[in-house]
Short mmCIF file of C-alpha atoms in Angstrom, two decimals:
data_model
loop_
_atom_site.label_atom_id
_atom_site.label_comp_id
_atom_site.label_asym_id
_atom_site.label_seq_id
_atom_site.Cartn_x
_atom_site.Cartn_y
_atom_site.Cartn_z
CA UNK A 23 39.04 -69.10 -76.63
CA UNK A 24 42.18 -66.66 -76.89
CA UNK A 25 40.84 -64.43 -74.25
CA UNK A 26 39.57 -67.26 -72.20
CA UNK A 27 43.35 -68.84 -72.15
CA UNK A 28 44.97 -65.57 -71.56
CA UNK A 29 42.74 -64.90 -68.33
CA UNK A 30 43.28 -68.41 -67.15
CA UNK A 31 47.27 -67.45 -67.70
CA UNK A 32 46.72 -64.23 -65.82
CA UNK A 33 44.83 -65.89 -63.06
CA UNK A 34 47.81 -68.25 -62.66
CA UNK A 35 50.43 -65.88 -62.68
CA UNK A 36 48.46 -64.07 -60.36
CA UNK A 37 48.47 -67.23 -58.07
CA UNK A 38 52.33 -67.80 -58.48
CA UNK A 39 53.19 -64.44 -57.53
CA UNK A 40 50.54 -64.46 -53.97
CA UNK A 41 52.41 -67.49 -53.29
CA UNK A 42 55.98 -66.19 -53.59
CA UNK A 43 54.78 -62.67 -51.66
CA UNK A 44 55.62 -62.19 -47.68
CA UNK A 45 52.42 -63.13 -45.81
CA UNK A 46 50.32 -60.01 -44.55
CA UNK A 47 51.05 -58.57 -41.56
CA UNK A 48 48.60 -59.95 -38.71
CA UNK A 49 46.50 -57.01 -37.29
CA UNK A 50 47.90 -55.79 -33.84
CA UNK A 51 51.47 -55.16 -32.41
CA UNK A 52 53.39 -56.70 -34.65
CA UNK A 53 53.83 -58.89 -31.18
CA UNK A 54 52.08 -62.14 -30.49
CA UNK A 55 53.46 -61.93 -27.10
CA UNK A 56 52.61 -58.07 -26.75
CA UNK A 57 48.73 -58.54 -27.88
CA UNK A 58 48.43 -61.87 -25.78
CA UNK A 59 49.65 -59.34 -22.78
CA UNK A 60 47.18 -56.29 -23.54
CA UNK A 61 44.70 -58.91 -24.47
CA UNK A 62 44.44 -60.88 -20.97
CA UNK A 63 45.73 -57.02 -19.53
CA UNK A 64 48.17 -58.43 -17.56
CA UNK A 65 51.96 -59.42 -17.71
CA UNK A 66 52.46 -63.14 -16.60
CA UNK A 67 55.90 -63.67 -15.04
CA UNK A 68 57.82 -66.96 -14.19
CA UNK A 69 59.30 -66.30 -11.21
CA UNK A 70 60.85 -67.86 -7.72
CA UNK A 71 59.01 -67.72 -4.53
CA UNK A 72 61.57 -68.43 -1.92
CA UNK A 73 64.81 -66.11 -2.69
CA UNK A 74 64.68 -63.23 -0.30
CA UNK A 75 65.61 -60.06 -1.81
CA UNK A 76 65.38 -61.19 -5.37
CA UNK A 77 61.67 -63.02 -5.61
CA UNK A 78 59.95 -64.18 -3.13
CA UNK A 79 56.12 -64.38 -1.82
CA UNK A 80 55.73 -62.48 1.72
CA UNK A 81 52.87 -63.17 4.47
CA UNK A 82 50.56 -61.15 2.71
CA UNK A 83 50.80 -62.74 -0.58
CA UNK A 84 52.94 -60.43 -2.32
CA UNK A 85 56.01 -61.15 -4.44
CA UNK A 86 58.98 -58.89 -3.53
CA UNK A 87 62.39 -58.76 -5.02
CA UNK A 88 64.62 -57.10 -7.55
CA UNK A 89 63.53 -60.15 -9.67
CA UNK A 90 59.86 -59.12 -9.23
CA UNK A 91 60.01 -55.10 -9.17
CA UNK A 92 61.79 -55.99 -13.03
CA UNK A 93 58.72 -58.07 -13.93
CA UNK A 94 56.84 -54.90 -13.10
CA UNK A 95 58.93 -52.10 -14.60
CA UNK A 96 57.95 -54.47 -18.02
CA UNK A 97 54.25 -53.69 -17.00
CA UNK A 98 54.79 -50.34 -16.53
CA UNK A 99 55.76 -50.02 -19.55
CA UNK A 100 53.83 -51.79 -21.99
CA UNK A 101 50.40 -51.76 -19.71
CA UNK A 102 51.20 -48.05 -17.98
CA UNK A 103 50.06 -50.05 -14.91
CA UNK A 104 53.05 -51.50 -12.83
CA UNK A 105 50.48 -53.34 -10.82
CA UNK A 106 49.06 -55.44 -14.12
CA UNK A 107 51.35 -58.44 -13.37
CA UNK A 108 50.36 -62.09 -12.70
CA UNK A 109 53.31 -64.07 -10.85
CA UNK A 110 53.51 -67.49 -11.11
CA UNK A 111 56.16 -69.50 -9.03
CA UNK A 112 58.45 -71.80 -11.10
CA UNK A 113 61.07 -74.14 -9.56
CA UNK A 114 64.52 -74.68 -11.24
CA UNK A 115 63.18 -77.82 -12.99
CA UNK A 116 60.31 -76.56 -14.75
CA UNK A 117 60.99 -72.83 -15.21
CA UNK A 118 62.77 -72.99 -18.77
CA UNK A 119 59.42 -75.33 -19.66
CA UNK A 120 57.28 -73.02 -18.55
CA UNK A 121 58.62 -70.36 -20.98
CA UNK A 122 58.96 -72.37 -23.98
CA UNK A 123 55.14 -73.69 -23.71
CA UNK A 124 53.74 -70.38 -23.44
CA UNK A 125 52.70 -70.77 -19.64
CA UNK A 126 54.64 -67.41 -19.04
CA UNK A 127 55.15 -64.28 -20.97
CA UNK A 128 59.02 -64.02 -19.05
CA UNK A 129 60.99 -65.55 -16.75
CA UNK A 130 62.64 -63.38 -14.19
CA UNK A 131 64.53 -65.38 -11.48
CA UNK A 132 68.05 -66.81 -10.56
CA UNK A 133 68.77 -68.03 -14.52
CA UNK A 134 72.32 -68.24 -16.05
CA UNK A 135 72.78 -66.60 -19.48
CA UNK A 136 74.46 -69.50 -21.30
CA UNK A 137 74.65 -70.39 -24.67
CA UNK A 138 73.26 -73.90 -25.15
CA UNK A 139 70.00 -71.99 -23.44
CA UNK A 140 70.24 -69.56 -26.51
CA UNK A 141 71.16 -71.68 -28.93
CA UNK A 142 69.55 -74.82 -28.61
CA UNK A 143 65.83 -74.06 -26.56
CA UNK A 144 64.41 -71.39 -28.56
CA UNK A 145 64.99 -68.88 -25.88
CA UNK A 146 66.91 -65.44 -25.27
CA UNK A 147 68.46 -63.45 -22.29
CA UNK A 148 67.49 -59.52 -23.06
CA UNK A 149 70.23 -58.60 -20.71
CA UNK A 150 72.17 -59.06 -17.52
CA UNK A 151 70.10 -57.73 -14.61
CA UNK A 152 72.62 -59.04 -11.87
CA UNK A 153 76.14 -60.10 -12.19
CA UNK A 154 76.73 -63.60 -9.88
CA UNK A 155 79.15 -66.05 -9.30
CA UNK A 156 79.02 -69.26 -7.48
CA UNK A 157 80.19 -69.56 -4.55
CA UNK A 158 80.05 -71.95 -1.36
CA UNK A 159 78.38 -71.68 2.06
CA UNK A 160 79.69 -73.73 4.89
CA UNK A 161 79.34 -74.40 8.79
CA UNK A 162 81.72 -72.65 10.88
CA UNK A 163 82.52 -75.39 12.73
CA UNK A 164 84.13 -77.75 10.54
CA UNK A 165 86.93 -74.98 9.97
CA UNK A 166 87.17 -74.53 6.48
CA UNK A 167 88.50 -71.37 4.87
CA UNK A 168 89.17 -72.27 1.42
CA UNK A 169 86.77 -74.49 -1.30
CA UNK A 170 90.18 -76.83 -1.61
CA UNK A 171 89.56 -77.95 1.27
CA UNK A 172 86.13 -79.73 0.40
CA UNK A 173 87.90 -82.84 -0.94
CA UNK A 174 85.00 -85.79 -0.19
CA UNK A 175 82.56 -82.91 1.18
CA UNK A 176 78.76 -83.75 0.86
CA UNK A 177 77.79 -80.79 -0.98
CA UNK A 178 74.02 -79.28 -1.41
CA UNK A 179 73.12 -78.50 -5.09
CA UNK A 180 69.90 -78.00 -6.37
CA UNK A 181 68.83 -80.14 -9.96
CA UNK A 182 68.34 -78.73 -13.38
CA UNK A 183 70.72 -75.81 -12.76
CA UNK A 184 74.35 -74.56 -14.10
CA UNK A 185 75.48 -74.83 -10.52
CA UNK A 186 75.17 -78.49 -10.28
CA UNK A 187 77.02 -78.50 -13.58
CA UNK A 188 80.17 -76.01 -12.68
CA UNK A 189 80.14 -78.44 -9.04
CA UNK A 190 81.01 -81.53 -10.89
CA UNK A 191 83.29 -79.82 -13.48
CA UNK A 192 85.32 -77.85 -10.97
CA UNK A 193 85.61 -81.04 -8.49
CA UNK A 194 86.91 -83.01 -11.70
CA UNK A 195 89.77 -80.46 -12.76
CA UNK A 196 90.48 -79.93 -9.04
CA UNK A 197 90.79 -83.62 -8.76
CA UNK A 198 88.81 -83.78 -5.79
CA UNK A 199 86.03 -86.65 -4.80
CA UNK A 200 82.47 -85.11 -4.60
CA UNK A 201 79.29 -86.71 -2.89
CA UNK A 202 76.63 -84.66 -4.23
CA UNK A 203 73.80 -84.38 -2.41
CA UNK A 204 70.85 -83.23 -5.09
CA UNK A 205 67.89 -81.49 -3.44
CA UNK A 206 65.13 -79.07 -5.34
CA UNK A 207 63.67 -77.54 -2.38
CA UNK A 208 65.22 -74.84 -0.06
CA UNK A 209 63.49 -75.66 2.73
CA UNK A 210 64.75 -79.26 2.45
CA UNK A 211 68.34 -77.71 2.06
CA UNK A 212 67.93 -76.15 5.13
CA UNK A 213 66.95 -78.59 7.35
CA UNK A 214 70.45 -80.58 5.27
CA UNK A 215 72.32 -78.19 6.61
CA UNK A 216 71.54 -77.09 9.62
CA UNK A 217 71.09 -80.95 10.52
CA UNK A 218 74.72 -81.44 9.18
CA UNK A 219 73.93 -83.97 5.71
CA UNK A 220 75.51 -81.74 3.90
CA UNK A 221 78.66 -80.05 4.63
CA UNK A 222 77.99 -77.46 2.27
CA UNK A 223 75.68 -75.50 -0.17
CA UNK A 224 77.13 -74.52 -3.49
CA UNK A 225 75.04 -71.72 -5.41
CA UNK A 226 75.09 -67.85 -6.77
CA UNK A 227 76.05 -65.72 -4.19
CA UNK A 228 73.23 -63.85 -4.81
CA UNK A 229 71.08 -67.23 -3.86
CA UNK A 230 73.58 -67.90 -0.84
CA UNK A 231 73.16 -64.54 0.83
CA UNK A 232 69.48 -64.85 0.61
CA UNK A 233 69.36 -68.54 2.19
CA UNK A 234 72.09 -67.59 5.00
CA UNK A 235 69.48 -64.72 5.84
CA UNK A 236 66.80 -67.18 6.14
CA UNK A 237 68.20 -69.04 8.87
CA UNK A 238 67.71 -66.31 11.14
CA UNK A 239 69.41 -67.04 14.79
CA UNK A 240 71.08 -70.00 12.75
CA UNK A 241 72.98 -67.45 10.37
CA UNK A 242 76.19 -67.28 12.39
CA UNK A 243 76.73 -70.47 12.33
CA UNK A 244 77.85 -70.72 8.64
CA UNK A 245 80.39 -68.65 6.39
CA UNK A 246 80.04 -67.46 2.58
CA UNK A 247 83.79 -68.78 1.54
CA UNK A 248 85.14 -66.40 -0.59
CA UNK A 249 86.27 -67.79 -3.65
CA UNK A 250 84.32 -68.38 -6.50
CA UNK A 251 84.19 -71.05 -9.67
CA UNK A 252 82.29 -69.93 -12.09
CA UNK A 253 80.70 -65.96 -14.06
CA UNK A 254 77.27 -66.43 -13.34
CA UNK A 255 75.16 -63.82 -15.65
CA UNK A 256 71.47 -63.85 -14.19
CA UNK A 257 68.69 -62.48 -16.54
CA UNK A 258 65.61 -62.00 -17.75
CA UNK A 259 64.45 -64.68 -20.42
CA UNK A 260 61.77 -64.14 -22.91
CA UNK A 261 61.33 -66.88 -25.78
CA UNK A 262 62.74 -66.29 -29.63
CA UNK A 263 60.84 -64.97 -32.30
CA UNK A 264 59.14 -62.33 -30.64
CA UNK A 265 61.58 -58.94 -31.76
CA UNK A 266 58.96 -56.29 -30.59
CA UNK A 267 58.74 -58.13 -26.87
CA UNK A 268 62.36 -58.97 -26.65
CA UNK A 269 63.28 -54.96 -27.44
CA UNK A 270 60.86 -53.86 -24.76
CA UNK A 271 62.05 -56.32 -22.12
CA UNK A 272 65.44 -55.02 -22.97
CA UNK A 273 64.89 -51.41 -22.47
CA UNK A 274 63.06 -51.62 -19.48
CA UNK A 275 66.33 -52.39 -17.80
CA UNK A 276 68.08 -49.76 -19.48
CA UNK A 277 65.61 -47.40 -18.37
CA UNK A 278 66.21 -48.15 -15.67
CA UNK A 279 70.02 -48.02 -15.80
CA UNK A 280 69.95 -44.73 -17.44
CA UNK A 281 67.10 -43.18 -14.59
CA UNK A 282 69.63 -43.71 -12.35
CA UNK A 283 72.60 -42.27 -14.64
CA UNK A 284 70.69 -39.31 -14.73
CA UNK A 285 69.62 -39.27 -11.20
CA UNK A 286 65.71 -39.48 -12.20
CA UNK A 287 63.83 -40.85 -9.34
CA UNK A 288 60.40 -42.19 -8.21
CA UNK A 289 60.36 -38.70 -5.59
CA UNK A 290 61.57 -36.56 -8.24
CA UNK A 291 60.91 -37.71 -11.69
CA UNK A 292 57.91 -34.82 -12.15
CA UNK A 293 60.95 -32.31 -11.87
CA UNK A 294 62.87 -34.17 -14.45
CA UNK A 295 59.83 -33.20 -16.71
CA UNK A 296 61.03 -29.94 -17.27
CA UNK A 297 64.82 -31.23 -17.75
CA UNK A 298 66.54 -29.81 -20.17
CA UNK A 299 68.86 -32.43 -21.51
CA UNK A 300 68.14 -34.15 -24.70
CA UNK A 301 69.13 -37.51 -23.71
CA UNK A 302 66.46 -36.95 -20.61
CA UNK A 303 63.92 -35.42 -22.91
CA UNK A 304 64.06 -38.36 -24.92
CA UNK A 305 64.10 -41.37 -22.35
CA UNK A 306 60.93 -39.97 -20.74
CA UNK A 307 58.85 -39.43 -24.07
CA UNK A 308 59.19 -35.43 -23.67
CA UNK A 309 60.58 -35.52 -26.96
CA UNK A 310 60.40 -37.89 -29.78
CA UNK A 311 58.36 -41.60 -29.81
CA UNK A 312 60.84 -44.21 -28.96
CA UNK A 313 57.27 -46.41 -27.70
CA UNK A 314 55.73 -47.36 -30.59
CA UNK A 315 58.41 -48.97 -32.08
CA UNK A 316 58.05 -51.45 -29.17
CA UNK A 317 54.67 -51.75 -29.28
CA UNK A 318 54.36 -49.18 -25.80
CA UNK A 319 53.19 -45.69 -25.28
CA UNK A 320 55.26 -42.55 -25.81
CA UNK A 321 55.85 -42.59 -22.10
CA UNK A 322 56.91 -45.95 -21.31
CA UNK A 323 60.40 -45.18 -19.40
CA UNK A 324 58.68 -42.40 -17.59
CA UNK A 325 55.92 -45.11 -16.39
CA UNK A 326 58.58 -47.70 -15.13
CA UNK A 327 60.66 -44.82 -13.27
CA UNK A 328 57.49 -43.06 -12.00
CA UNK A 329 55.71 -46.47 -10.48
CA UNK A 330 58.96 -48.97 -9.99
CA UNK A 331 61.66 -46.74 -9.83
CA UNK A 332 65.40 -46.86 -11.34
CA UNK A 333 68.31 -49.99 -10.70
CA UNK A 334 69.67 -48.25 -7.70
CA UNK A 335 66.24 -47.92 -6.04
CA UNK A 336 64.82 -51.27 -6.55
CA UNK A 337 68.28 -52.57 -5.23
CA UNK A 338 67.98 -50.61 -2.13
CA UNK A 339 64.58 -51.53 -1.58
CA UNK A 340 65.30 -55.49 -1.94
CA UNK A 341 68.47 -56.27 -1.59
CA UNK A 342 70.85 -53.77 0.40
CA UNK A 343 68.92 -54.61 3.50
CA UNK A 344 70.67 -58.22 3.08
CA UNK A 345 73.97 -56.71 3.16
CA UNK A 346 74.79 -57.49 -0.40
CA UNK A 347 77.23 -55.09 -1.64
CA UNK A 348 76.45 -53.81 -5.39
CA UNK A 349 79.97 -54.36 -6.58
CA UNK A 350 80.10 -55.30 -9.79
CA UNK A 351 76.42 -54.27 -10.28
CA UNK A 352 77.09 -50.66 -10.11
CA UNK A 353 76.94 -48.55 -12.77
CA UNK A 354 79.76 -48.09 -15.36
CA UNK A 355 80.54 -44.73 -14.12
CA UNK A 356 81.74 -46.05 -10.73
CA UNK A 357 83.79 -48.58 -11.89
CA UNK A 358 80.48 -51.53 -12.52
CA UNK A 359 79.73 -53.39 -15.00
CA UNK A 360 76.23 -51.76 -16.10
CA UNK A 361 76.04 -49.90 -19.07
CA UNK A 362 73.02 -48.70 -21.07
CA UNK A 363 72.97 -47.82 -24.13
CA UNK A 364 71.55 -44.20 -25.33
CA UNK A 365 67.87 -43.95 -26.19
CA UNK A 366 68.59 -41.64 -29.33
#
């Protein structure tokens, strides 16, 4: 009886210790998102479809732009192939929900990094891919040269955005009367502006530049006013709770900035594989293994730079043709805000 009792007590103690012990690590990378991406063989990227220079679906059915090339960079880093991306067109109204519910792995669009989106929605911004600010576009014929002259104006604004709140806050703080015209579709806003339904359109300057370029022969009928009413740090977004995937997305952007800083391009990366600089060797995977801790291969950064390019290359390919200057989006070495930590 004594032996039996001791056995039972030992068994109970074992169960208690098992209950207190941390759960066993699941098989795989340690990242549910990375495992899902590898299993399906593609990254699912939520983005815009009508934002020239940043994210647009062209006539050949291809997504092109700064934001979509960033997703290709993530795919190159993780899967070794920048083409292994499935793009999902999202709207301002459904983009965050699509990420929360797992419909997409990453959101790379005109999404402003704000405190409530991280604190309340279970989301994390991985960095600032584009430093923007909210501006206004008006018809030249109105003779308006400052946003202070828009008292009582009808202003087109998209719903479910920080711009809608910024607009209301600015007019209220300035003691100006606002007549908002809330329209989600860019095409409808285009018709509202060219048809005179709206006196002004407000959104980030990146979107305004793309919008104006999309007006074609009517572009010269409109001007973008010089003032900004907000800070709009735009960046990729992922779900909270998956640190490895967060690291991978964050360091994809860092690798693009470091590539530009070190002068590594798609064309010359082969030469840099023999670059004697230790920082370059670590970045390109020539020495050390900095990919495995993120669930990526050793040559993760080399794959990004070889297949997609550095930040300057994706900017010049997509944004520069619209005439939008890099400004605050230049590297810190040139007086800008883009600054990448080292790989070491």
